Coordinates of N, CA and C in Angstrom, one line a residue:
M1 N 113.0 90.0 115.4 CA 111.8 90.6 115.1 C 111.0 92.1 114.2
V2 N 109.6 91.4 113.4 CA 109.3 92.3 113.2 C 108.1 93.3 114.2
Q3 N 109.3 95.6 114.0 CA 108.3 95.9 114.6 C 106.7 96.2 113.9
Q4 N 105.1 96.1 114.5 CA 104.9 96.3 113.8 C 104.1 97.4 114.8
L5 N 103.8 98.9 113.4 CA 103.2 100.4 113.3 C 101.9 99.9 113.1
T6 N 101.4 101.0 113.7 CA 100.0 101.5 113.5 C 99.8 102.6 112.9
Y7 N 98.6 102.7 111.5 CA 99.1 104.3 111.6 C 98.7 105.6 111.6
I8 N 99.4 106.2 112.1 CA 98.1 107.7 112.2 C 98.3 109.3 111.5
P9 N 97.2 108.8 110.3 CA 96.1 109.9 110.3 C 97.4 111.3 110.0
P10 N 97.7 112.5 109.2 CA 99.0 113.3 109.4 C 97.7 114.0 109.6
Q11 N 97.7 115.1 110.0 CA 97.0 116.3 110.1 C 96.9 117.3 109.1
A12 N 97.5 116.6 108.2 CA 97.3 117.3 106.0 C 95.6 116.7 106.4
A13 N 95.5 115.7 106.6 CA 94.6 115.0 106.0 C 93.2 114.7 105.4
G14 N 92.6 116.6 105.9 CA 91.5 116.6 105.3 C 91.2 118.1 104.9
E15 N 92.6 118.2 103.4 CA 93.0 118.8 102.5 C 92.7 117.7 101.3
P16 N 92.3 118.9 100.2 CA 91.7 117.6 99.3 C 92.8 117.2 98.4
L17 N 94.3 117.9 98.8 CA 95.7 117.1 97.9 C 96.2 117.4 98.8
F18 N 97.3 116.3 99.8 CA 98.4 116.6 100.4 C 99.6 115.8 100.1
F19 N 100.9 115.7 100.2 CA 101.4 114.8 99.9 C 102.4 113.9 101.6
R20 N 102.5 112.6 101.4 CA 103.4 112.2 102.5 C 105.1 111.7 102.7
F21 N 106.4 112.7 103.0 CA 107.5 111.9 103.1 C 108.0 111.1 104.4
E22 N 107.7 109.7 104.3 CA 108.4 109.1 105.5 C 109.3 108.6 105.3
Q23 N 109.7 107.6 106.7 CA 111.4 106.3 106.5 C 110.7 105.2 107.6
A24 N 111.0 104.0 107.4 CA 110.5 102.3 107.2 C 111.1 102.1 108.0
N25 N 111.5 101.6 109.4 CA 113.1 100.3 109.7 C 113.0 99.7 108.5
A26 N 113.6 98.7 108.7 CA 113.8 97.3 108.3 C 113.0 96.6 109.4
Q27 N 112.3 95.6 109.1 CA 111.9 94.8 109.3 C 110.2 95.0 109.9
T28 N 110.2 95.9 109.8 CA 109.1 97.0 110.6 C 106.9 96.3 109.4
E29 N 106.6 96.8 109.3 CA 105.0 96.4 108.9 C 103.8 97.3 109.6
Y30 N 103.7 97.8 108.9 CA 101.9 98.9 109.4 C 101.2 97.5 108.8
L31 N 99.8 97.5 110.2 CA 98.7 96.8 110.4 C 98.4 97.1 109.1
P32 N 97.5 96.0 108.9 CA 96.1 97.1 107.6 C 95.2 97.5 108.0
H33 N 95.5 98.8 107.6 CA 94.1 100.2 107.7 C 93.6 100.3 106.6
S34 N 92.4 101.6 106.0 CA 91.9 102.2 105.3 C 92.3 103.5 105.5
H35 N 92.1 104.0 104.3 CA 92.0 105.7 104.2 C 90.4 105.9 103.7
V36 N 89.3 107.5 103.5 CA 89.0 107.6 103.0 C 89.6 108.4 101.5
W37 N 90.1 108.9 101.7 CA 91.1 109.2 100.4 C 92.2 108.4 99.4
G38 N 92.5 108.7 98.8 CA 93.3 107.4 98.1 C 94.4 108.5 97.8
Q39 N 95.2 106.9 97.8 CA 97.5 107.3 97.6 C 97.5 106.7 96.7
A40 N 99.1 107.7 96.2 CA 99.5 106.9 95.4 C 101.3 106.6 95.8
I41 N 101.6 105.5 96.2 CA 102.1 105.0 97.2 C 104.0 104.8 96.0
F42 N 104.6 105.9 96.5 CA 106.6 105.9 96.2 C 107.5 105.6 96.8
V43 N 108.1 104.0 96.4 CA 108.8 104.1 97.6 C 110.0 104.3 96.8
K44 N 111.7 104.8 97.4 CA 112.8 105.5 96.4 C 113.7 105.0 96.1
C45 N 113.8 103.9 97.5 CA 114.3 102.7 97.1 C 113.9 101.9 97.7
N46 N 114.7 100.6 97.7 CA 114.5 99.1 97.7 C 113.2 98.4 96.9
V47 N 112.1 97.9 97.7 CA 111.0 96.8 96.8 C 110.3 97.3 98.0
L48 N 109.0 97.5 97.9 CA 107.8 98.2 98.5 C 106.6 96.6 98.5
E49 N 106.4 96.0 99.7 CA 105.3 94.9 99.8 C 103.7 94.7 100.2
M50 N 103.0 94.9 99.4 CA 102.1 95.5 100.1 C 101.2 94.5 100.2
Q51 N 99.9 94.3 100.9 CA 98.7 93.2 101.1 C 97.4 93.8 100.8
V52 N 96.8 93.5 99.5 CA 95.4 94.5 99.3 C 94.6 93.2 99.4
D53 N 93.6 93.9 100.1 CA 92.9 93.0 100.5 C 92.7 91.5 99.8
G54 N 93.6 91.2 101.0 CA 94.2 89.4 100.7 C 95.6 89.7 99.8
E55 N 95.6 90.0 99.0 CA 96.7 89.9 98.0 C 97.8 90.8 97.8
R56 N 98.9 90.0 97.7 CA 100.2 90.4 97.4 C 100.3 91.0 96.4
L57 N 101.0 92.3 96.4 CA 101.0 93.4 95.6 C 103.3 93.8 96.2
L58 N 103.7 93.9 94.6 CA 105.3 94.0 95.2 C 105.5 95.4 93.8
T59 N 106.6 96.0 94.4 CA 106.7 96.9 93.4 C 108.2 97.7 93.4
P60 N 109.2 97.9 93.0 CA 110.4 98.4 92.7 C 110.6 99.6 93.0
A61 N 111.2 100.3 93.1 CA 111.7 102.1 93.1 C 110.9 102.1 91.8
N62 N 110.3 103.5 92.1 CA 109.6 103.9 91.5 C 108.4 103.4 90.0
I63 N 107.9 102.8 90.8 CA 106.5 102.1 90.1 C 105.4 102.4 91.2
P64 N 104.8 103.2 91.2 CA 103.9 103.3 92.5 C 103.2 102.6 92.7
I65 N 102.5 102.6 93.7 CA 101.5 101.7 93.7 C 100.1 102.7 94.4
W66 N 98.0 102.0 93.8 CA 97.4 102.9 93.4 C 96.5 102.3 94.6
I67 N 96.7 103.0 95.9 CA 95.4 102.2 96.6 C 94.1 103.4 96.6
P68 N 92.9 103.1 96.3 CA 91.8 103.4 96.2 C 90.8 103.3 97.2
P69 N 90.3 104.9 97.9 CA 89.8 104.9 99.2 C 88.7 104.0 99.7
G70 N 89.2 103.3 100.6 CA 88.5 102.3 101.6 C 88.5 101.6 102.1
T71 N 90.2 101.0 100.6 CA 90.6 99.8 100.2 C 91.6 99.5 101.2
L72 N 91.3 98.4 101.6 CA 92.2 97.9 103.4 C 93.9 97.4 103.0
H73 N 94.2 98.3 103.6 CA 95.8 97.5 103.1 C 96.4 97.6 104.0
A74 N 98.0 96.8 104.0 CA 99.2 96.4 105.2 C 100.5 96.6 103.9
S75 N 101.4 97.1 104.7 CA 102.5 97.3 103.8 C 103.8 96.8 104.7
Y76 N 104.8 96.1 104.0 CA 106.0 95.1 104.9 C 107.3 95.3 103.8
N77 N 108.0 96.3 105.5 CA 109.6 96.5 104.6 C 111.3 95.2 104.9
H78 N 111.4 94.4 104.2 CA 111.9 93.7 104.6 C 113.5 94.9 104.6
K79 N 113.9 96.0 103.7 CA 114.6 96.7 104.3 C 114.2 98.0 104.1
Q80 N 115.7 98.9 104.9 CA 114.9 100.1 105.0 C 114.2 101.5 104.2
A81 N 112.8 102.2 104.4 CA 112.5 102.1 102.7 C 112.0 103.4 102.7
H82 N 112.2 104.7 102.0 CA 111.8 105.7 102.5 C 110.5 106.0 101.3
F83 N 109.5 105.9 101.7 CA 107.8 106.6 101.5 C 108.1 108.0 100.8
R84 N 107.2 107.9 99.5 CA 106.3 109.6 98.8 C 105.8 109.1 98.7
T85 N 104.5 109.6 99.3 CA 102.6 109.9 99.1 C 102.2 111.1 99.0
L86 N 101.0 110.8 97.7 CA 100.6 111.5 97.6 C 99.2 111.4 97.6
N87 N 98.5 111.7 98.2 CA 97.3 111.2 99.1 C 95.4 112.2 98.4
I88 N 94.9 112.0 97.8 CA 93.8 112.4 96.8 C 92.6 112.1 97.7
A89 N 91.5 113.6 98.2 CA 90.2 113.1 99.0 C 89.8 113.1 97.5
A90 N 88.7 111.7 98.2 CA 88.0 110.9 97.2 C 87.2 111.5 95.8
E91 N 87.2 112.6 96.5 CA 86.2 114.1 95.1 C 87.3 113.6 93.9
R92 N 88.6 113.7 94.6 CA 88.8 114.4 92.7 C 89.7 113.2 92.9
C93 N 88.9 111.5 93.3 CA 89.5 109.9 92.7 C 89.3 110.0 91.2
Y94 N 88.7 110.5 90.8 CA 87.6 110.4 89.1 C 88.9 110.9 88.2
G95 N 89.1 109.7 87.5 CA 89.9 109.2 86.8 C 90.6 107.9 86.5
F96 N 90.9 107.9 88.0 CA 91.2 106.5 88.7 C 91.0 105.4 88.9
P97 N 91.9 104.2 88.6 CA 91.2 102.4 88.3 C 90.3 103.2 90.3
T98 N 89.6 101.9 89.9 CA 89.1 101.6 91.1 C 89.3 100.4 92.2
Y99 N 90.5 99.8 91.7 CA 91.0 99.3 92.6 C 92.6 99.5 92.1
A100 N 93.4 98.7 93.1 CA 94.7 98.7 93.8 C 95.2 98.2 92.3
C101 N 96.2 99.5 92.3 CA 97.3 97.8 90.8 C 98.3 99.3 91.2
L102 N 99.1 98.6 89.7 CA 100.7 99.7 90.2 C 100.4 100.6 88.2
L103 N 101.3 101.6 88.5 CA 100.6 103.1 88.1 C 102.3 102.9 87.4
R104 N 102.6 102.6 85.6 CA 103.5 102.7 85.1 C 103.7 104.6 84.7
V105 N 104.2 105.1 85.5 CA 104.5 106.1 85.4 C 105.5 107.1 84.5
C106 N 105.5 108.0 83.7 CA 106.4 109.5 82.9 C 107.6 110.2 83.7
P107 N 108.3 109.9 83.1 CA 109.3 111.0 84.3 C 108.7 112.2 84.3
V108 N 107.6 112.9 84.2 CA 107.0 114.2 84.3 C 106.3 113.5 85.6
V109 N 106.3 113.0 85.9 CA 105.8 112.2 87.4 C 106.7 112.0 88.5
Q110 N 107.9 111.4 88.2 CA 109.4 111.2 89.1 C 109.3 112.6 89.0
A111 N 110.0 113.8 88.4 CA 110.3 114.8 88.1 C 109.6 115.2 89.3
I112 N 108.5 116.0 89.6 CA 107.3 116.3 90.2 C 107.2 115.7 91.9
M113 N 107.2 114.8 91.7 CA 107.1 114.3 93.2 C 108.8 113.9 93.6
D114 N 109.9 114.4 92.9 CA 111.6 114.9 93.5 C 111.3 116.4 93.9
D115 N 110.3 116.7 93.2 CA 110.4 118.3 93.7 C 109.4 118.6 95.3
V116 N 109.0 118.1 94.7 CA 108.1 118.2 96.3 C 109.1 117.5 97.8
A117 N 109.1 116.5 96.9 CA 109.3 116.1 98.6 C 111.2 116.4 98.1
A118 N 111.5 117.0 98.3 CA 113.0 118.0 98.2 C 112.2 119.6 99.0
R119 N 111.3 119.6 98.4 CA 111.1 121.3 99.2 C 110.1 120.5 100.6
Q120 N 110.0 119.2 100.8 CA 109.2 118.8 101.8 C 107.6 119.4 102.1
L121 N 107.5 119.5 100.8 CA 105.8 120.3 100.3 C 105.0 118.4 101.0
E122 N 103.9 120.4 101.7 CA 103.8 119.2 102.3 C 101.9 119.0 102.0
V123 N 101.4 120.1 101.8 CA 99.7 120.5 100.8 C 100.2 121.6 99.9
P124 N 99.9 122.1 98.9 CA 100.3 122.6 98.3 C 99.5 124.1 97.7
H125 N 100.1 125.2 98.6 CA 98.6 126.3 98.4 C 98.9 126.9 98.0
T126 N 100.1 128.1 97.3 CA 100.6 128.2 96.2 C 99.6 128.2 94.8
A127 N 100.2 129.4 94.2 CA 99.7 129.4 92.9 C 100.1 127.7 91.9
E128 N 101.5 127.9 92.0 CA 102.2 127.5 91.4 C 102.0 126.3 91.8
D129 N 102.2 125.5 93.1 CA 102.0 124.7 93.7 C 100.8 123.9 93.5
Q130 N 99.7 124.7 92.9 CA 98.8 124.6 93.4 C 98.4 123.5 91.5
R131 N 98.8 124.4 90.8 CA 98.5 124.1 89.3 C 100.1 123.0 89.1
L132 N 101.0 122.5 89.5 CA 101.9 121.8 89.7 C 101.6 120.8 90.4
C133 N 100.1 120.8 91.4 CA 100.0 119.9 91.8 C 98.4 118.5 90.3
E134 N 98.2 119.5 89.8 CA 97.2 119.7 88.6 C 97.7 118.6 87.2
V135 N 99.1 119.2 87.3 CA 99.9 118.3 85.9 C 99.9 116.6 86.3
L136 N 100.2 116.5 88.1 CA 100.9 115.4 88.8 C 99.8 114.4 87.6
L137 N 98.5 115.4 89.2 CA 97.1 114.2 88.7 C 97.3 114.1 87.7
D138 N 97.0 114.6 86.3 CA 96.6 114.3 84.8 C 97.8 113.3 84.0
R139 N 98.9 113.5 84.9 CA 100.0 112.1 83.9 C 100.1 110.9 85.2
L140 N 98.9 111.1 86.3 CA 98.7 109.5 87.0 C 98.0 109.0 86.6
R141 N 96.7 109.4 86.1 CA 95.5 109.8 85.3 C 95.6 108.6 84.2
Q142 N 97.4 109.3 83.6 CA 97.0 108.8 81.9 C 97.8 107.1 82.2
A143 N 98.6 107.8 83.4 CA 99.6 106.8 83.3 C 99.2 104.3 83.5
E144 N 99.6 104.2 82.6 CA 99.2 102.1 81.8 C 99.3 101.9 83.4
I145 N 98.1 101.1 83.0 CA 98.2 100.7 84.8 C 98.8 99.0 84.3
E146 N 99.2 98.2 85.0 CA 99.8 97.2 85.6 C 99.0 96.2 87.1
A147 N 98.6 95.3 86.6 CA 97.9 94.6 87.6 C 98.9 93.9 88.9
S148 N 99.8 93.6 88.6 CA 100.9 93.4 89.7 C 102.8 92.9 89.0
Y149 N 103.8 93.2 89.5 CA 105.2 93.7 89.1 C 105.2 92.2 88.9
L150 N 104.8 91.1 90.1 CA 105.4 90.2 89.9 C 104.4 89.3 90.3
P151 N 102.9 88.6 89.1 CA 102.4 88.5 90.2 C 102.6 86.9 90.1
S152 N 101.0 86.2 91.4 CA 101.4 84.9 91.9 C 100.4 83.7 91.1
C153 N 100.3 82.6 91.6 CA 98.3 82.6 91.4 C 99.0 80.7 92.0
Q154 N 97.8 80.5 92.5 CA 97.2 78.9 92.9 C 97.0 77.8 92.0
D155 N 97.5 78.1 90.3 CA 97.2 76.4 89.8 C 98.3 76.1 90.3
R156 N 97.8 74.6 89.8 CA 98.6 73.7 91.3 C 99.8 73.2 89.9
Q157 N 99.6 73.5 89.1 CA 101.7 73.3 88.3 C 102.7 74.7 88.2
L158 N 101.9 75.5 88.2 CA 102.3 76.8 88.3 C 102.6 76.6 89.7
A159 N 102.5 76.9 90.9 CA 102.9 77.8 91.7 C 103.8 76.8 92.1
P160 N 104.1 76.2 92.3 CA 105.2 75.6 93.3 C 106.0 75.6 92.0
I161 N 106.1 75.4 91.0 CA 107.8 76.8 90.0 C 107.6 77.9 90.4
L162 N 106.6 78.8 90.8 CA 107.3 79.9 90.7 C 107.8 79.8 92.4
Q163 N 107.0 79.1 93.5 CA 107.6 79.6 94.6 C 109.1 79.1 95.1
A164 N 109.2 77.7 94.4 CA 111.1 77.2 94.8 C 111.8 78.3 93.6
L165 N 111.5 79.1 92.2 CA 112.8 80.1 91.9 C 112.5 81.6 93.7
E166 N 111.0 82.1 93.7 CA 111.6 83.0 94.5 C 112.0 82.2 95.8
R167 N 112.2 81.2 96.2 CA 113.2 80.4 96.9 C 115.3 80.4 96.5
N168 N 114.5 80.4 95.4 CA 116.0 80.3 95.0 C 116.0 81.3 93.3
P169 N 116.3 82.5 93.8 CA 115.9 83.6 92.2 C 117.3 83.0 91.3
A170 N 118.5 82.1 91.8 CA 119.3 82.0 90.8 C 118.9 80.3 90.2
D171 N 117.7 79.9 89.8 CA 117.7 78.4 89.8 C 117.9 78.7 88.3
N172 N 118.8 78.1 87.1 CA 118.4 78.4 86.0 C 117.7 77.2 85.5
T173 N 117.2 76.5 86.1 CA 116.2 75.4 85.3 C 115.5 75.7 84.7
T174 N 115.1 75.1 83.0 CA 114.9 76.0 82.0 C 112.9 75.5 82.1
L175 N 112.3 75.9 81.7 CA 110.5 76.2 81.6 C 110.6 74.3 80.3
A176 N 111.8 73.6 79.7 CA 110.9 72.3 79.2 C 111.6 71.4 80.7
Q177 N 112.7 71.3 81.3 CA 112.1 71.2 82.5 C 111.8 71.5 83.2
W178 N 110.9 72.3 84.0 CA 110.3 72.4 84.4 C 108.9 71.6 84.4
A179 N 108.5 72.3 83.0 CA 107.0 71.2 82.1 C 107.8 69.4 83.3
A180 N 108.8 69.3 82.4 CA 108.6 67.5 83.0 C 109.0 67.4 83.9
R181 N 108.6 68.3 85.0 CA 109.0 67.7 86.2 C 107.7 68.1 87.2
V182 N 106.6 68.2 86.6 CA 105.1 68.3 86.7 C 104.1 67.9 86.0
Y183 N 104.9 67.3 85.3 CA 104.0 65.9 84.2 C 103.1 67.0 83.1
T184 N 103.7 67.6 82.2 CA 103.0 68.3 81.0 C 103.8 69.0 80.2
T185 N 103.8 69.6 79.5 CA 104.5 70.2 78.0 C 105.0 71.7 78.1
E186 N 106.2 72.1 77.2 CA 106.8 72.9 77.8 C 105.8 73.9 76.8
R187 N 105.0 73.8 75.6 CA 104.2 74.3 75.0 C 102.6 74.7 76.2
T188 N 101.9 73.3 77.1 CA 101.1 74.2 77.4 C 101.7 75.0 79.0
L189 N 102.8 75.1 80.0 CA 103.1 75.4 81.0 C 103.2 77.2 80.3
S190 N 103.5 76.8 79.0 CA 104.1 78.1 78.3 C 102.8 78.9 78.4
R191 N 101.2 78.7 78.6 CA 100.5 78.7 78.0 C 99.8 78.8 78.6
R192 N 100.1 78.3 80.2 CA 99.5 78.4 81.0 C 99.8 79.8 82.1
C193 N 101.1 80.0 81.4 CA 102.7 81.3 82.4 C 101.6 82.6 81.6
Q194 N 101.1 82.3 80.6 CA 100.9 83.9 79.7 C 98.7 84.1 80.3
A195 N 98.7 82.5 80.4 CA 97.1 82.9 81.2 C 97.0 83.7 82.5
L196 N 97.5 82.6 83.1 CA 97.4 83.2 84.2 C 98.9 84.5 84.9
L197 N 99.0 84.2 84.3 CA 100.3 85.7 84.8 C 100.6 86.8 84.2
G198 N 99.4 87.1 83.3 CA 99.9 88.3 82.0 C 101.7 87.7 81.8
L199 N 102.7 87.2 82.1 CA 103.8 87.3 81.6 C 104.0 85.5 80.8
S200 N 105.5 86.2 80.4 CA 105.9 84.5 79.5 C 107.0 84.5 80.7
F201 N 107.2 83.0 80.9 CA 108.3 82.3 82.0 C 109.4 83.8 82.2
S202 N 109.9 83.6 81.1 CA 111.2 84.4 81.4 C 111.3 85.5 81.6
E203 N 109.9 86.7 81.3 CA 110.0 87.9 81.7 C 109.4 87.8 83.4
W204 N 109.2 86.9 83.6 CA 108.1 86.9 85.0 C 109.5 86.7 85.8
R205 N 110.6 85.4 85.7 CA 111.4 85.5 86.3 C 112.5 86.9 86.0
Q206 N 112.3 87.1 84.9 CA 113.4 87.9 85.2 C 113.4 89.4 86.1
R207 N 112.0 89.6 86.0 CA 111.4 90.8 87.2 C 112.2 89.7 88.4
L208 N 111.8 88.4 88.6 CA 112.2 88.2 90.2 C 113.3 88.7 90.0
R209 N 114.1 88.0 89.1 CA 115.6 88.6 89.3 C 115.8 90.3 89.7
F210 N 115.1 91.4 88.9 CA 114.5 92.0 89.2 C 115.9 92.5 90.7
L211 N 113.9 92.4 90.8 CA 113.5 92.4 92.2 C 114.9 92.2 93.3
H212 N 114.8 90.8 93.4 CA 116.3 91.0 94.5 C 118.1 91.7 93.8
A213 N 117.9 91.5 92.6 CA 118.9 92.3 92.6 C 118.6 93.9 93.2
V214 N 117.8 94.6 92.8 CA 117.2 95.7 93.7 C 118.6 96.1 94.9
S215 N 118.0 94.7 95.5 CA 117.6 94.1 97.2 C 119.1 93.7 97.4
L216 N 120.2 93.4 96.3 CA 121.8 93.0 96.8 C 122.9 94.4 96.6
L217 N 122.0 95.3 96.0 CA 122.8 96.4 95.1 C 122.7 97.1 96.6
E218 N 121.7 96.9 97.1 CA 121.3 98.2 98.3 C 122.7 97.9 99.3
Q219 N 122.8 96.5 99.7 CA 124.2 95.8 100.8 C 124.6 95.8 100.0
N220 N 125.6 96.6 99.7 CA 127.0 97.0 98.3 C 127.3 96.0 98.0
L221 N 127.0 95.0 97.7 CA 127.7 93.7 96.1 C 128.4 94.4 95.2
S222 N 129.1 94.5 94.9 CA 129.3 94.4 93.0 C 128.7 93.9 92.3
V223 N 128.6 94.1 90.8 CA 128.0 94.3 89.8 C 128.1 92.7 89.5
Q224 N 129.3 92.2 89.5 CA 129.6 90.6 89.4 C 129.0 89.7 90.5
E225 N 129.2 90.4 91.7 CA 128.9 88.9 92.5 C 127.5 89.3 93.1
V226 N 127.0 89.8 92.1 CA 125.1 90.2 92.5 C 125.2 89.5 91.0
A227 N 125.1 89.8 89.5 CA 124.8 88.6 88.7 C 125.5 86.5 89.6
L228 N 126.2 87.1 89.7 CA 126.7 85.5 90.1 C 125.4 84.8 90.7
A229 N 125.3 85.8 92.6 CA 124.4 85.1 92.7 C 122.5 84.5 92.4
L230 N 122.8 85.4 91.8 CA 121.4 85.8 90.2 C 121.5 84.9 90.0
G231 N 122.7 84.0 89.7 CA 122.4 83.2 88.5 C 122.5 83.2 86.7
Y232 N 123.4 85.0 87.1 CA 124.3 84.6 85.5 C 125.7 84.5 85.2
S233 N 125.8 84.1 84.1 CA 126.9 83.5 83.6 C 128.6 84.9 83.2
S234 N 127.6 86.2 83.7 CA 128.3 87.0 83.5 C 127.9 88.5 84.0
A235 N 128.9 89.5 84.3 CA 127.7 91.4 85.0 C 127.4 91.6 84.0
S236 N 127.8 91.3 82.4 CA 127.1 92.2 80.7 C 125.6 91.4 81.4
A237 N 125.3 89.9 81.1 CA 123.7 89.6 80.8 C 123.0 90.0 82.5
L238 N 123.6 90.5 83.9 CA 122.5 91.5 84.6 C 122.4 92.5 83.8
I239 N 123.6 93.0 83.7 CA 122.9 94.8 83.6 C 122.6 94.8 81.3
V240 N 121.9 93.9 81.4 CA 121.5 93.9 79.7 C 120.1 93.5 80.6
M241 N 119.8 93.0 81.5 CA 118.7 92.3 82.3 C 118.4 93.5 82.9
F242 N 119.2 94.1 83.4 CA 118.3 94.8 84.1 C 118.0 97.0 83.5
Q243 N 118.5 96.6 82.6 CA 118.4 98.0 81.3 C 116.8 97.4 81.2
Q244 N 116.6 96.7 80.7 CA 115.2 96.2 80.3 C 114.1 96.4 81.0
Q245 N 114.9 96.4 83.1 CA 113.9 96.9 83.3 C 113.3 97.9 84.1
S246 N 114.5 98.2 83.9 CA 114.6 100.1 84.9 C 115.2 100.9 84.0
G247 N 115.5 101.0 82.7 CA 116.5 101.8 81.5 C 117.2 102.3 82.0
T248 N 118.3 101.8 83.1 CA 119.7 102.0 83.2 C 120.4 100.9 83.9
T249 N 121.7 101.3 84.3 CA 122.5 100.7 84.9 C 122.3 99.8 85.9
P250 N 123.1 98.8 86.6 CA 122.6 98.6 88.1 C 123.1 99.7 89.0
E251 N 124.5 100.5 88.3 CA 125.8 100.7 89.2 C 125.3 102.4 89.1
R252 N 124.4 102.9 87.8 CA 123.3 104.1 88.0 C 122.1 104.4 89.0
Y253 N 121.3 103.2 88.8 CA 120.4 103.3 89.4 C 120.9 103.1 91.1
R254 N 121.9 102.4 91.6 CA 122.0 102.8 93.2 C 122.4 103.9 93.3
A255 N 123.4 104.6 92.7 CA 123.7 105.8 92.9 C 122.1 106.8 93.0
R256 N 120.8 106.9 92.7 CA 120.1 107.2 93.2 C 119.4 106.7 94.3
M257 N 120.2 105.6 94.9 CA 119.2 105.3 96.1 C 119.1 105.8 97.6

């Protein structure tokens, strides 16, 4: 049964900049809410799923979601999750996107977030911490913007294919075979993927499998078991995909969880 939670603003909510670190149990949902401040939301492990202004946003660990001030959003946790949020007063959100999106941040951002989390820093009071946070803000403003890690669409030909793959990520049906099932050509379907998703079919499926791989690694399955569960013929094929998506191997990724 899903436990519904109401967001309670922290005492530091009046500060120009503050951090929050919290843990959410599996099968919990934060009900729709908004803030007068902006938020960069990081999840330490697993996958973060949010509804933002009626649209679904999914992101793996270490790719934060940016929520502008006043934006209605809710989140759902299939698994236990550890959140790190950087909260920014509206007047300091200049240079940030005016819409919800993902931020492809650099290692400097991750290192600073690891540091403040290790120290459980809530508000940067010292001159040193304030300078550190200025670097953090600058790097976040420079981050590459991505609308969604795993985009969806309502296209009559493409949507049923994406939904079928989400139900069964191990399905190895080729794009040509899918095209035949929905009475179109492989070339046409490929163009629709690029136009409507901003990704090729193979990249979209790889991202889907990566998200599921993260969840399976959390369950302590071996790399070989994860590979077979996701339709790969070998562990090495999974490792190649994992490195392309995360820059590291499944075992190293698991060690950081």
